Amino acid sequence: MKLYIVPTPVGNLGDMTFRAVEVLKGADLILAEDTRTSRVVMQHYGITTPLQPYHIFNEHQTLHRVVERLLSGQVIALVTDAGTPGISDPGFLLVREAVRNGIPVETLPGATAFVPALVDSALPCDRFVFLGFLPHKKGRQTAIKLLAEEKRTMVIYESPYRLVKLLDELIAVLGEERQVSVSREISKLHAETMRGTLREVHDHFAAKEVKGEIVVVLSAESDAAVSEEEKDTE
């Protein structure tokens, strides 16, 4: 009886860990956000464990049946399309319910998109706040206004279709000179990280078709002030 939370590659299939493959091969069942996407990874590593869908649209209906299987003694592994389950992906509810029922839970270390994006940003990463996806409609403007006074580096996930709009919204609230880094297609063949002011990064992506998963890393209010002081002394 055990629930494993297993990270899967965010890009390059070579980023899978040996232990992740071992756990997935030894499990009785793999819960997958999208079985079609996960099957590519499983086939690549010769993993034949049965797959069952587990996503935000069936999470509540599936939850208790999964817990029952765990309580019966099964070992179940949870994966998502890419990265670590529970980080802006399904997983939190299952982990909470497993813990409530005394079921051992173990999360394997491994791939997640925001860590390489944060380090690649060249912005301070000793103190940061992970915000995931901002609200799409209700509460979005309030959430963006709160970023203006944040004292830590901020990490935001965004859709490629809304990236330029987000950068526009950030410029309106934070000004054009705030430092930002945008990473896309992390660990893939066409991986790209663009660093600069909000205006520079906005104009770069506004001039092209944006593809891939996006991580936006935004400098803190205090770092923005330091940057302005450095300019004044030059």
Short mmCIF file of C-alpha atoms in Angstrom, two decimals:
data_model
loop_
_atom_site.label_atom_id
_atom_site.label_comp_id
_atom_site.label_asym_id
_atom_site.label_seq_id
_atom_site.Cartn_x
_atom_site.Cartn_y
_atom_site.Cartn_z
CA MET A 1 0.00 0.00 0.00
CA LYS A 2 1.63 3.18 -1.19
CA LEU A 3 1.03 6.23 -3.36
CA TYR A 4 3.98 7.44 -5.41
CA ILE A 5 4.06 10.91 -6.99
CA VAL A 6 6.33 10.53 -10.02
CA PRO A 7 7.73 13.42 -12.09
CA THR A 8 8.00 12.89 -15.83
CA PRO A 9 10.09 14.89 -18.36
CA VAL A 10 8.96 18.41 -19.27
CA GLY A 11 10.79 18.07 -22.59
CA ASN A 12 13.65 15.71 -23.29
CA LEU A 13 12.73 12.09 -22.53
CA GLY A 14 16.26 11.59 -21.25
CA ASP A 15 15.36 13.63 -18.16
CA MET A 16 13.50 10.65 -16.66
CA THR A 17 15.26 9.27 -13.57
CA PHE A 18 16.21 5.60 -13.17
CA ARG A 19 14.17 5.41 -9.99
CA ALA A 20 11.07 6.87 -11.64
CA VAL A 21 11.21 4.10 -14.27
CA GLU A 22 11.70 1.51 -11.55
CA VAL A 23 8.72 2.75 -9.53
CA LEU A 24 6.43 2.94 -12.56
CA LYS A 25 7.36 -0.60 -13.62
CA GLY A 26 6.70 -1.95 -10.14
CA ALA A 27 3.35 -0.22 -9.52
CA ASP A 28 -0.01 -1.98 -9.82
CA LEU A 29 -1.53 1.03 -11.57
CA ILE A 30 -0.43 4.36 -13.06
CA LEU A 31 -2.82 7.30 -12.87
CA ALA A 32 -2.16 9.65 -15.79
CA GLU A 33 -3.47 13.13 -16.60
CA ASP A 34 -3.59 12.16 -20.28
CA THR A 35 -3.02 8.49 -21.03
CA ARG A 36 -2.12 9.23 -24.65
CA THR A 37 0.71 11.58 -23.62
CA SER A 38 1.93 9.30 -20.84
CA ARG A 39 1.85 6.22 -23.09
CA VAL A 40 4.65 7.78 -25.19
CA VAL A 41 6.87 7.94 -22.10
CA MET A 42 5.88 4.45 -20.97
CA GLN A 43 6.59 2.90 -24.35
CA HIS A 44 9.97 4.66 -24.53
CA TYR A 45 11.03 3.02 -21.25
CA GLY A 46 9.29 -0.32 -21.72
CA ILE A 47 6.80 0.28 -18.91
CA THR A 48 3.73 -1.96 -19.29
CA THR A 49 1.88 -1.09 -16.07
CA PRO A 50 -1.83 -0.37 -16.72
CA LEU A 51 -2.76 3.30 -17.21
CA GLN A 52 -5.94 4.97 -15.95
CA PRO A 53 -7.04 8.58 -16.57
CA TYR A 54 -6.83 10.95 -13.61
CA HIS A 55 -7.36 14.64 -14.45
CA ILE A 56 -9.12 17.76 -13.18
CA PHE A 57 -12.38 16.77 -14.88
CA ASN A 58 -12.69 13.38 -13.16
CA GLU A 59 -10.58 13.98 -10.03
CA HIS A 60 -13.47 14.15 -7.57
CA GLN A 61 -15.32 11.14 -9.06
CA THR A 62 -12.17 8.98 -9.19
CA LEU A 63 -10.69 9.98 -5.83
CA HIS A 64 -12.50 7.58 -3.51
CA ARG A 65 -12.11 4.59 -5.84
CA VAL A 66 -8.36 5.19 -5.96
CA VAL A 67 -8.18 5.45 -2.17
CA GLU A 68 -10.07 2.16 -1.87
CA ARG A 69 -7.55 0.46 -4.15
CA LEU A 70 -4.69 1.85 -2.10
CA LEU A 71 -6.29 0.67 1.14
CA SER A 72 -6.64 -2.80 -0.38
CA GLY A 73 -2.84 -2.95 -0.56
CA GLN A 74 -2.09 -1.76 -4.08
CA VAL A 75 0.83 0.44 -5.07
CA ILE A 76 -0.31 3.31 -7.30
CA ALA A 77 1.81 5.92 -9.11
CA LEU A 78 0.52 9.31 -10.22
CA VAL A 79 1.99 11.12 -13.24
CA THR A 80 0.93 14.19 -15.22
CA ASP A 81 1.57 15.24 -18.81
CA ALA A 82 4.93 16.72 -17.79
CA GLY A 83 6.73 17.66 -14.61
CA THR A 84 5.75 16.97 -11.01
CA PRO A 85 2.09 16.20 -10.17
CA GLY A 86 0.49 18.71 -7.83
CA ILE A 87 2.44 21.68 -9.24
CA SER A 88 -0.35 23.40 -11.21
CA ASP A 89 -1.50 19.88 -12.13
CA PRO A 90 -3.86 17.32 -10.56
CA GLY A 91 -2.51 15.64 -7.47
CA PHE A 92 -3.15 17.73 -4.36
CA LEU A 93 -6.57 16.23 -3.58
CA LEU A 94 -5.31 12.66 -3.92
CA VAL A 95 -2.26 13.30 -1.72
CA ARG A 96 -4.45 14.93 0.95
CA GLU A 97 -6.97 12.08 0.92
CA ALA A 98 -4.23 9.46 1.06
CA VAL A 99 -2.64 11.14 4.08
CA ARG A 100 -6.04 11.39 5.80
CA ASN A 101 -6.45 7.63 5.37
CA GLY A 102 -2.99 6.77 6.69
CA ILE A 103 -1.68 5.73 3.27
CA PRO A 104 2.09 6.23 2.81
CA VAL A 105 2.87 8.88 0.18
CA GLU A 106 6.28 9.37 -1.43
CA THR A 107 7.12 12.06 -3.96
CA LEU A 108 10.14 11.33 -6.13
CA PRO A 109 12.48 14.22 -6.96
CA GLY A 110 12.62 15.05 -10.64
CA ALA A 111 11.57 17.29 -13.46
CA THR A 112 9.56 20.47 -12.97
CA ALA A 113 9.46 23.47 -15.28
CA PHE A 114 9.81 26.39 -12.88
CA VAL A 115 13.15 25.43 -11.28
CA PRO A 116 15.30 25.57 -14.45
CA ALA A 117 13.41 28.69 -15.59
CA LEU A 118 14.08 30.39 -12.26
CA VAL A 119 17.79 29.56 -12.29
CA ASP A 120 18.15 30.49 -15.98
CA SER A 121 16.51 33.88 -15.34
CA ALA A 122 19.65 35.26 -13.64
CA LEU A 123 17.31 36.89 -11.12
CA PRO A 124 17.77 36.26 -7.37
CA CYS A 125 16.44 32.79 -6.52
CA ASP A 126 17.30 32.59 -2.83
CA ARG A 127 13.80 33.91 -2.07
CA PHE A 128 10.97 33.46 -4.58
CA VAL A 129 7.23 32.94 -4.75
CA PHE A 130 5.58 30.45 -7.12
CA LEU A 131 2.22 31.78 -8.33
CA GLY A 132 1.30 29.16 -10.92
CA PHE A 133 -1.33 30.36 -13.40
CA LEU A 134 -2.89 33.72 -12.58
CA PRO A 135 -6.73 33.88 -12.69
CA HIS A 136 -7.95 34.14 -16.28
CA LYS A 137 -10.85 36.50 -15.57
CA LYS A 138 -12.24 37.18 -12.09
CA GLY A 139 -9.53 38.48 -9.80
CA ARG A 140 -6.86 38.74 -12.50
CA GLN A 141 -6.32 42.50 -12.27
CA THR A 142 -6.22 42.36 -8.48
CA ALA A 143 -3.63 39.57 -8.63
CA ILE A 144 -1.46 41.56 -11.05
CA LYS A 145 -1.65 44.72 -8.92
CA LEU A 146 -0.43 42.75 -5.91
CA LEU A 147 2.74 41.85 -7.83
CA ALA A 148 3.88 45.48 -7.74
CA GLU A 149 4.93 45.31 -4.09
CA GLU A 150 6.18 41.73 -3.96
CA LYS A 151 9.64 41.56 -2.35
CA ARG A 152 10.54 38.16 -3.79
CA THR A 153 11.28 36.97 -7.33
CA MET A 154 7.97 35.84 -8.86
CA VAL A 155 7.41 32.71 -10.96
CA ILE A 156 4.28 32.54 -13.14
CA TYR A 157 3.01 29.91 -15.57
CA GLU A 158 1.25 31.16 -18.70
CA SER A 159 -0.26 29.83 -21.91
CA PRO A 160 1.62 30.75 -25.11
CA TYR A 161 -1.63 32.25 -26.40
CA ARG A 162 -1.84 34.70 -23.47
CA LEU A 163 1.85 35.52 -22.98
CA VAL A 164 1.88 38.83 -24.86
CA LYS A 165 -1.35 39.90 -23.13
CA LEU A 166 0.21 39.11 -19.73
CA LEU A 167 3.30 41.15 -20.57
CA ASP A 168 1.02 44.03 -21.62
CA GLU A 169 -0.81 43.81 -18.29
CA LEU A 170 2.44 43.72 -16.35
CA ILE A 171 3.75 46.79 -18.18
CA ALA A 172 0.56 48.68 -17.33
CA VAL A 173 1.02 47.99 -13.61
CA LEU A 174 4.79 47.65 -13.12
CA GLY A 175 6.16 49.84 -15.89
CA GLU A 176 8.32 48.98 -18.89
CA GLU A 177 11.66 48.75 -17.07
CA ARG A 178 10.92 45.89 -14.65
CA GLN A 179 13.27 42.97 -15.34
CA VAL A 180 11.73 39.72 -16.56
CA SER A 181 12.80 36.38 -18.01
CA VAL A 182 10.56 34.18 -20.15
CA SER A 183 11.46 30.55 -20.77
CA ARG A 184 9.63 28.27 -23.17
CA GLU A 185 10.03 24.71 -24.45
CA ILE A 186 12.27 23.90 -21.48
CA SER A 187 14.56 20.91 -22.16
CA LYS A 188 13.25 20.59 -25.72
CA LEU A 189 15.07 21.08 -29.04
CA HIS A 190 13.85 24.66 -29.50
CA ALA A 191 14.20 25.78 -25.87
CA GLU A 192 14.45 29.55 -25.48
CA THR A 193 14.98 31.97 -22.60
CA MET A 194 14.55 35.70 -23.26
CA ARG A 195 15.74 38.11 -20.57
CA GLY A 196 15.40 41.88 -20.38
CA THR A 197 12.94 44.61 -19.47
CA LEU A 198 9.23 43.95 -19.75
CA ARG A 199 9.17 46.10 -22.89
CA GLU A 200 12.09 44.29 -24.53
CA VAL A 201 10.67 40.84 -23.80
CA HIS A 202 7.16 41.92 -24.83
CA ASP A 203 8.37 43.20 -28.20
CA HIS A 204 10.41 40.03 -28.80
CA PHE A 205 7.43 37.72 -28.37
CA ALA A 206 4.89 40.08 -29.98
CA ALA A 207 6.86 39.78 -33.24
CA LYS A 208 6.63 35.99 -33.47
CA GLU A 209 4.29 33.04 -33.04
CA VAL A 210 4.71 31.82 -29.48
CA LYS A 211 4.70 28.05 -28.93
CA GLY A 212 5.32 25.73 -25.99
CA GLU A 213 4.77 25.87 -22.26
CA ILE A 214 5.74 29.22 -20.76
CA VAL A 215 7.40 30.18 -17.46
CA VAL A 216 7.63 33.89 -16.63
CA VAL A 217 10.13 34.94 -13.95
CA LEU A 218 9.61 38.50 -12.75
CA SER A 219 12.01 40.56 -10.64
CA ALA A 220 10.95 41.71 -7.21
CA GLU A 221 10.04 45.29 -6.41
CA SER A 222 13.24 45.67 -4.38
CA ASP A 223 15.40 44.33 -7.23
CA ALA A 224 13.76 46.77 -9.63
CA ALA A 225 14.73 49.65 -7.31
CA VAL A 226 18.35 48.43 -7.15
CA SER A 227 18.45 48.20 -10.95
CA GLU A 228 17.33 51.83 -11.27
CA GLU A 229 19.99 52.95 -8.75
CA GLU A 230 22.69 51.16 -10.77
CA LYS A 231 21.58 53.03 -13.90
CA ASP A 232 21.74 56.36 -12.06
CA THR A 233 25.37 55.75 -11.02
CA GLU A 234 26.60 54.85 -14.50
#
